Coordinates of C-alpha atoms in Angstrom, one line a residue:
M27 CA 100.8 88.8 113.5
L28 CA 101.9 88.8 109.8
D29 CA 105.6 89.5 109.5
R30 CA 105.8 90.4 105.8
L31 CA 105.7 93.9 104.2
F32 CA 105.4 95.0 100.6
V33 CA 107.0 98.4 99.9
Y34 CA 106.8 100.2 96.6
G35 CA 108.5 103.6 97.1
T36 CA 111.2 105.2 99.2
L37 CA 111.4 102.2 101.5
M38 CA 112.5 99.9 98.6
R39 CA 116.1 98.5 98.5
G40 CA 118.5 101.0 96.9
Y41 CA 116.9 104.2 98.3
D42 CA 119.0 106.2 100.7
H43 CA 116.4 107.1 103.2
P44 CA 116.6 106.8 107.0
M45 CA 113.4 104.6 107.1
A46 CA 114.6 102.5 104.2
R47 CA 117.8 101.8 106.2
R48 CA 115.8 101.1 109.4
L49 CA 113.7 98.6 107.4
S50 CA 116.6 96.8 105.8
D51 CA 118.5 96.7 109.2
N52 CA 115.4 95.1 110.8
A53 CA 114.1 92.8 108.2
D54 CA 115.2 90.1 105.7
Y55 CA 114.7 90.8 102.0
I56 CA 112.4 88.2 100.4
G57 CA 112.5 89.5 96.9
A58 CA 110.9 91.7 94.2
A59 CA 107.2 91.4 93.8
T60 CA 104.1 92.9 92.2
M61 CA 100.5 93.4 93.4
P62 CA 97.3 94.7 91.8
G63 CA 97.1 98.5 92.1
R64 CA 97.6 101.9 90.5
L65 CA 100.6 104.0 91.5
Y66 CA 100.6 107.8 91.7
K67 CA 103.3 110.4 92.5
V68 CA 102.2 112.2 95.6
A69 CA 105.4 114.3 96.2
H70 CA 108.9 112.8 96.5
Y71 CA 107.1 109.6 97.4
P72 CA 104.3 107.5 95.8
G73 CA 100.8 106.4 96.7
L74 CA 99.2 103.1 95.8
I75 CA 95.5 102.7 95.3
E76 CA 93.3 99.8 94.4
A77 CA 93.5 98.6 90.8
T78 CA 90.9 99.8 88.3
A79 CA 91.8 97.4 85.6
A80 CA 93.2 93.9 85.5
S81 CA 96.4 95.2 84.0
D82 CA 97.1 97.6 86.9
R83 CA 100.2 96.3 88.7
V84 CA 102.6 98.0 91.2
L85 CA 106.2 96.8 91.5
G86 CA 108.0 96.6 94.8
D87 CA 110.0 94.6 97.4
V88 CA 108.9 92.2 100.1
F89 CA 110.6 92.0 103.5
R90 CA 110.2 89.7 106.4
L91 CA 110.2 91.8 109.6
H92 CA 112.3 90.6 112.5
R93 CA 110.1 92.3 115.2
P94 CA 106.8 93.0 113.3
A95 CA 104.9 94.7 116.1
E96 CA 107.7 97.1 116.9
L97 CA 108.7 98.0 113.3
L98 CA 105.1 98.3 112.1
A99 CA 104.3 100.7 114.8
E100 CA 107.3 102.9 113.7
L101 CA 106.2 102.5 110.0
D102 CA 102.6 103.4 110.9
D103 CA 103.9 106.6 112.4
Y104 CA 106.1 107.3 109.4
E105 CA 103.2 106.7 107.0
G106 CA 101.0 109.0 109.1
C107 CA 98.5 106.3 110.2
G108 CA 99.9 105.5 113.7
A109 CA 97.7 105.6 116.8
G110 CA 98.6 109.2 117.6
C111 CA 98.3 110.6 114.0
E112 CA 95.7 113.0 112.7
Q113 CA 92.7 111.5 110.9
P114 CA 92.0 111.0 108.2
A115 CA 95.4 109.5 107.7
P116 CA 97.2 109.7 104.3
Y117 CA 97.8 105.9 104.3
R118 CA 96.2 102.9 105.8
R119 CA 97.9 99.5 106.4
E120 CA 96.2 96.5 104.8
I121 CA 96.9 92.9 104.0
A122 CA 97.3 92.2 100.3
R123 CA 98.3 89.2 98.1
V124 CA 101.5 89.8 96.3
T125 CA 103.2 87.8 93.5
L126 CA 106.9 87.2 93.9
A127 CA 109.1 87.7 90.8
A128 CA 110.8 84.4 91.6
G129 CA 107.4 82.7 91.6
G130 CA 104.7 82.1 94.1
E131 CA 102.3 84.3 96.0
L132 CA 102.1 85.4 99.7
E133 CA 100.2 87.8 101.9
A134 CA 102.0 90.9 103.1
Y135 CA 101.1 94.2 104.7
V136 CA 101.0 97.2 102.4
Y137 CA 100.3 100.9 102.8
I138 CA 97.4 102.0 100.7
Y139 CA 97.1 105.7 99.8
N140 CA 94.0 107.1 101.5
F141 CA 93.4 110.4 99.8
D142 CA 92.0 111.5 96.4
V143 CA 94.4 111.0 93.5
A144 CA 92.5 113.0 90.9
R145 CA 95.2 115.8 90.8
L146 CA 98.2 113.4 91.1
R147 CA 100.3 112.1 88.2
H148 CA 99.6 108.4 87.5
I149 CA 102.8 106.2 87.1
P150 CA 101.6 103.8 84.3
S151 CA 104.6 101.5 84.7
G152 CA 103.8 100.9 88.4
R153 CA 107.5 101.4 89.1
F154 CA 108.2 104.4 91.4
A155 CA 111.7 104.9 90.0
D156 CA 110.1 105.8 86.6
S157 CA 108.6 108.9 88.2
I158 CA 111.8 110.4 89.5
G159 CA 113.5 113.1 87.5

């Protein structure tokens, strides 16, 4: 099982959120990274969808999970896509190729937004912090 996770919203380092603390306590920070995608403000959290242009990039953090099966099950429930969650789920977990800011690429799990974004505000910078306020 893959043990890396790319996060781009309230699970990133620096956010005071219970699940962000759970992630940081149970994973090692690998570094800042980007991946192809478009970012939207869903509510107090973002949603990432597939890129529609080559310039579409989302900025986030990559973590190496200590116990991936256990933590991913918790995160799946948190993201609304766990085994017992209603369908269709707001997110789906996929494997994506991410580019580390320090150089190099790797594969990591990422949560992709699964609903229509037509009425949501696009975050052109791809950085969730730019949508706060």
